[in-house]
XYZ file of C-alpha atoms in Angstrom:
359
model
C 41.716 58.885 -12.921
C 40.965 58.981 -9.211
C 37.753 60.456 -7.783
C 39.715 63.200 -6.027
C 41.396 64.362 -9.213
C 38.113 64.166 -11.149
C 36.378 66.350 -8.593
C 39.183 68.870 -8.855
C 38.904 68.962 -12.640
C 35.125 69.420 -12.502
C 35.436 72.239 -9.996
C 37.815 74.059 -12.339
C 35.174 74.239 -15.056
C 33.496 77.042 -13.205
C 36.750 78.816 -12.505
C 36.263 81.368 -15.265
C 32.803 82.337 -14.067
C 34.025 82.460 -10.477
C 36.850 84.819 -11.430
C 34.522 87.119 -13.349
C 31.817 87.178 -10.688
C 34.020 87.457 -7.597
C 33.842 90.793 -5.825
C 37.149 92.668 -5.364
C 38.678 92.922 -1.932
C 37.705 96.230 -0.234
C 40.440 98.819 -0.770
C 42.074 96.785 -3.531
C 39.857 97.280 -6.559
C 42.073 95.241 -8.897
C 42.642 92.322 -6.526
C 40.567 89.151 -6.317
C 39.328 87.445 -3.186
C 41.593 84.803 -1.577
C 39.364 81.958 -2.774
C 39.764 83.000 -6.419
C 43.519 83.463 -6.019
C 43.788 80.009 -4.433
C 41.915 78.539 -7.386
C 44.250 80.342 -9.778
C 47.236 78.926 -7.870
C 45.727 75.453 -8.241
C 45.255 75.861 -11.996
C 48.865 76.967 -12.459
C 50.179 74.225 -10.176
C 48.500 71.618 -12.365
C 50.604 72.788 -15.324
C 53.762 72.959 -13.202
C 53.867 76.724 -12.639
C 54.165 78.776 -9.480
C 54.218 82.528 -8.893
C 57.605 83.803 -7.773
C 57.579 87.508 -6.960
C 56.549 89.375 -10.100
C 56.979 86.341 -12.353
C 56.455 82.610 -12.606
C 58.695 79.582 -12.267
C 58.310 76.113 -13.744
C 58.905 73.113 -11.493
C 60.357 70.918 -14.270
C 62.605 73.759 -15.410
C 64.258 73.826 -11.988
C 65.211 70.177 -12.338
C 66.619 70.818 -15.791
C 68.601 73.832 -14.588
C 70.203 71.735 -11.859
C 71.185 69.121 -14.468
C 72.777 71.827 -16.635
C 74.657 73.296 -13.669
C 75.900 69.793 -12.892
C 77.733 69.728 -16.232
C 80.462 71.963 -14.809
C 82.107 69.092 -12.907
C 82.468 66.646 -15.835
C 83.628 69.561 -18.028
C 86.471 70.255 -15.576
C 87.313 66.557 -15.587
C 87.450 66.607 -19.396
C 89.856 69.553 -19.320
C 92.122 67.659 -16.921
C 92.077 64.606 -19.200
C 92.830 66.801 -22.224
C 95.733 68.483 -20.412
C 97.144 65.092 -19.409
C 96.905 63.855 -22.998
C 98.617 66.981 -24.309
C 101.394 66.552 -21.740
C 101.977 62.957 -22.828
C 101.980 63.990 -26.505
C 104.605 66.656 -25.815
C 106.738 64.220 -23.827
C 106.471 61.640 -26.606
C 107.612 64.186 -29.195
C 110.648 65.054 -27.057
C 111.553 61.384 -26.689
C 111.200 60.803 -30.442
C 113.436 63.803 -31.147
C 116.019 62.529 -28.652
C 115.913 59.091 -30.267
C 116.687 60.635 -33.649
C 119.603 62.523 -32.127
C 120.833 59.298 -30.523
C 120.694 57.503 -33.892
C 122.626 60.342 -35.519
C 125.268 60.160 -32.784
C 125.498 56.383 -33.258
C 126.154 56.806 -36.970
C 128.787 59.481 -36.315
C 130.577 57.368 -33.689
C 130.707 54.367 -35.996
C 132.056 56.528 -38.811
C 134.825 57.849 -36.577
C 135.635 54.359 -35.358
C 135.963 53.113 -38.939
C 138.621 55.694 -39.827
C 142.026 54.180 -40.612
C 144.978 54.635 -38.279
C 142.892 55.041 -35.132
C 144.849 54.290 -31.957
C 143.755 51.753 -29.346
C 142.909 54.338 -26.694
C 140.638 56.264 -29.063
C 139.138 53.009 -30.311
C 138.294 51.923 -26.750
C 136.838 55.327 -25.932
C 134.627 55.277 -29.037
C 133.549 51.719 -28.269
C 132.482 52.827 -24.792
C 130.548 55.764 -26.232
C 128.818 53.484 -28.743
C 127.889 51.092 -25.968
C 126.505 53.952 -23.847
C 124.661 55.242 -26.906
C 122.938 51.900 -27.438
C 121.983 51.644 -23.766
C 120.460 55.118 -23.976
C 118.658 54.190 -27.198
C 117.180 51.095 -25.556
C 115.951 53.154 -22.611
C 114.450 55.801 -24.879
C 112.794 53.164 -27.064
C 111.198 51.554 -24.013
C 110.040 54.968 -22.789
C 108.625 55.746 -26.231
C 106.578 52.529 -26.272
C 105.376 53.166 -22.723
C 104.298 56.693 -23.649
C 102.489 55.384 -26.723
C 100.507 52.979 -24.584
C 99.733 55.727 -22.072
C 98.658 58.061 -24.870
C 96.342 55.450 -26.372
C 94.689 54.959 -22.987
C 94.392 58.708 -22.369
C 92.854 59.303 -25.781
C 90.254 56.618 -25.140
C 89.445 57.988 -21.681
C 89.075 61.494 -23.097
C 86.891 60.313 -25.984
C 84.650 58.355 -23.588
C 84.311 61.328 -21.241
C 83.502 63.683 -24.119
C 80.922 61.247 -25.474
C 79.156 60.924 -22.104
C 79.208 64.704 -21.667
C 77.713 65.216 -25.121
C 75.016 62.636 -24.393
C 73.990 64.513 -21.224
C 73.870 67.805 -23.160
C 71.798 66.171 -25.897
C 69.417 64.728 -23.294
C 69.067 68.189 -21.705
C 68.172 69.673 -25.074
C 65.574 66.954 -25.657
C 64.106 67.516 -22.181
C 63.926 71.244 -22.815
C 62.181 70.691 -26.144
C 59.655 68.322 -24.567
C 59.028 70.875 -21.810
C 58.530 73.597 -24.421
C 55.962 71.505 -26.295
C 54.131 70.633 -23.078
C 54.020 74.262 -21.950
C 52.777 75.383 -25.370
C 49.819 73.026 -24.974
C 49.090 73.800 -21.325
C 49.433 77.561 -21.565
C 46.896 77.614 -24.383
C 44.154 76.358 -22.037
C 41.488 79.000 -21.239
C 41.575 78.398 -17.475
C 45.353 78.993 -17.459
C 44.887 82.301 -19.264
C 42.278 83.303 -16.635
C 44.631 82.299 -13.816
C 47.330 84.585 -15.260
C 44.836 87.482 -15.353
C 43.854 86.847 -11.722
C 47.498 86.996 -10.677
C 48.142 90.059 -12.849
C 45.319 91.945 -11.126
C 46.380 90.818 -7.652
C 50.198 90.811 -7.845
C 51.032 92.840 -10.963
C 52.504 89.828 -12.761
C 52.350 89.616 -16.591
C 48.859 88.951 -17.963
C 50.278 86.665 -20.638
C 53.109 84.178 -20.225
C 54.441 81.923 -22.972
C 56.889 79.017 -23.063
C 59.542 81.110 -24.816
C 59.613 83.646 -21.968
C 59.813 80.952 -19.295
C 62.536 78.944 -21.019
C 64.677 81.678 -22.597
C 67.366 81.980 -19.837
C 67.823 78.213 -19.614
C 67.863 77.870 -23.393
C 70.572 80.542 -23.589
C 72.777 78.710 -21.067
C 72.317 75.419 -22.882
C 73.190 76.971 -26.241
C 76.480 78.263 -24.835
C 77.328 74.726 -23.709
C 76.280 73.249 -27.049
C 78.635 75.607 -28.874
C 81.553 73.660 -27.358
C 80.386 70.392 -28.911
C 81.415 69.712 -32.478
C 79.760 66.934 -34.450
C 80.132 66.016 -38.073
C 78.884 63.191 -40.252
C 81.476 62.449 -42.928
C 80.137 60.707 -46.057
C 81.856 57.433 -46.946
C 82.353 55.681 -50.272
C 82.621 51.955 -50.925
C 85.573 50.391 -52.742
C 85.074 47.606 -55.318
C 86.189 45.192 -52.571
C 83.477 46.514 -50.222
C 85.754 48.521 -47.901
C 84.564 51.877 -46.569
C 86.596 54.829 -47.856
C 86.898 58.341 -46.425
C 88.610 61.424 -47.843
C 91.681 62.347 -45.792
C 93.767 65.501 -46.170
C 97.522 65.236 -45.586
C 99.856 68.097 -46.489
C 96.930 69.914 -48.162
C 96.285 66.979 -50.475
C 93.127 64.862 -50.352
C 93.289 61.109 -50.734
C 90.692 58.356 -50.189
C 91.739 55.961 -47.444
C 90.215 52.773 -46.089
C 88.837 53.020 -42.559
C 91.114 50.796 -40.506
C 89.411 50.755 -37.112
C 91.423 47.681 -36.083
C 94.682 49.136 -37.383
C 96.735 50.889 -34.684
C 98.399 53.340 -37.054
C 97.872 55.263 -40.291
C 99.355 53.271 -43.174
C 100.772 54.861 -46.333
C 102.117 52.925 -49.339
C 105.525 54.180 -50.518
C 104.247 55.721 -53.764
C 101.421 57.571 -51.992
C 103.792 58.872 -49.309
C 105.986 60.355 -52.040
C 102.994 61.991 -53.735
C 101.847 63.449 -50.417
C 105.377 64.769 -49.778
C 105.732 62.724 -46.614
C 109.462 62.511 -45.915
C 110.869 59.340 -44.393
C 114.009 60.044 -42.390
C 116.891 57.563 -42.862
C 116.975 57.075 -39.106
C 113.176 56.598 -38.786
C 112.193 53.694 -36.567
C 111.728 50.446 -38.536
C 108.390 48.660 -38.289
C 107.176 45.182 -39.252
C 103.510 44.944 -40.157
C 101.978 41.484 -40.056
C 99.267 40.747 -42.595
C 96.263 38.475 -42.155
C 97.788 35.961 -44.583
C 100.923 35.770 -42.453
C 103.125 37.916 -44.680
C 105.220 40.719 -43.211
C 105.574 44.236 -44.602
C 108.624 46.342 -43.827
C 107.902 49.989 -43.006
C 109.284 53.065 -41.330
C 107.489 55.143 -38.725
C 106.880 58.809 -39.490
C 105.068 61.644 -37.757
C 102.386 63.500 -39.730
C 102.108 67.093 -38.433
C 98.404 67.316 -39.347
C 95.759 64.944 -40.647
C 92.267 66.226 -41.435
C 88.973 64.483 -42.084
C 86.116 66.898 -42.711
C 86.620 69.668 -40.139
C 88.328 67.373 -37.644
C 92.096 67.810 -37.374
C 94.577 65.704 -35.409
C 98.185 66.765 -34.922
C 101.350 64.669 -34.628
C 99.727 61.533 -36.023
C 101.892 58.409 -36.097
C 102.012 56.687 -39.483
C 103.834 53.806 -41.140
C 105.257 54.222 -44.634
C 105.853 50.989 -46.537
C 109.371 50.648 -47.901
C 108.669 48.456 -50.943
C 106.990 50.532 -53.699
C 105.956 47.297 -55.389
C 103.670 46.233 -52.544
C 100.003 46.475 -53.539
C 98.536 47.872 -50.321
C 95.672 50.244 -49.608
C 96.210 53.336 -47.464
C 94.541 52.933 -44.084
C 93.196 55.532 -41.664
C 93.997 53.843 -38.369
C 93.577 54.430 -34.666
C 96.453 56.931 -34.423
C 94.004 59.387 -36.031
C 90.588 58.013 -35.063
C 91.366 57.661 -31.359
C 91.736 61.440 -31.102
C 87.942 61.670 -31.325
C 84.789 59.842 -30.410
C 83.756 58.137 -33.620
C 81.012 55.871 -34.877
C 80.682 54.235 -38.264
C 77.193 53.845 -39.688
C 77.492 51.243 -42.473
C 73.831 51.603 -43.448
C 74.034 55.385 -43.910
C 77.684 55.182 -45.035
C 78.832 57.896 -42.645
C 81.682 58.388 -40.201
C 80.314 60.325 -37.225
C 82.935 62.295 -35.316
C 82.575 64.192 -32.049
C 84.878 66.371 -29.980
C 84.714 69.206 -27.464
C 86.241 72.617 -27.985
C 89.056 73.823 -25.795
């Protein structure tokens, strides 16, 4: 500690006696002399406080308030990202629906073309329509894949932005708690209590000030922001093979599924899909899933209206249903669900930690 600071500390030891012995200013019986008020200002300044009108402000609290106000900009950015993601999801659903209609038209055209006794003109017209149908299907399929890639990127961008936002909010809460603890200690000092009494007599400020009173407005604002952040730690189980399992609800039925963080899509074996009442349309897009051992599984793509893990719900989740009921495969909770949220897996605690922001 420097000599200057030490001298200041020593001089404050007599502050209480000085305040009690100081004669009031003539005509202001309750007010202290300027020298006593200056000493009181110095005491409060050392604990980060300053008189502001009929109350007191905290220097560190001002910095924290500016940080909280600065959250408005990233929150607006998150809303824009969420709106963009929703727009892409809606567009993807329209393209998928149009693809199904195109497949149905293709089947109908081929059926009409196969009818006996069809004349050459009609045959040529149907052949042209089938050709146009397949061109349209190719274009829609390419658009669907492009939208899927865009959606994956948008989900990741949104999850990253939400995670950073939540980290800033968490840091603000920690800063506020540290400030509260520091103020509780400093405001309990006798010389601080005397300084408040000097100001109360001179400026009609409160005789007693506590951390709760100083921090209440900022704490209220921060709590409103925190209400938008949803976190949940989902307990995981371990399979006999060592895989991490989580309970997933599909069509109001709960089923344990392996966490497939490297799997791009939710995977359902045929028997499980039947039990969960997941319907596979005859014209559903075919999929080929390549296994680590080099084998290939045939599947069909379906859309799950809702998938829930804990209190976290994702809508319109892409899934693959295996066609062969004899295939011994485990259901997987893949990225088509997980990428809707910011998630972390804690293998030691066996928890899946999910985070999202409210609308």
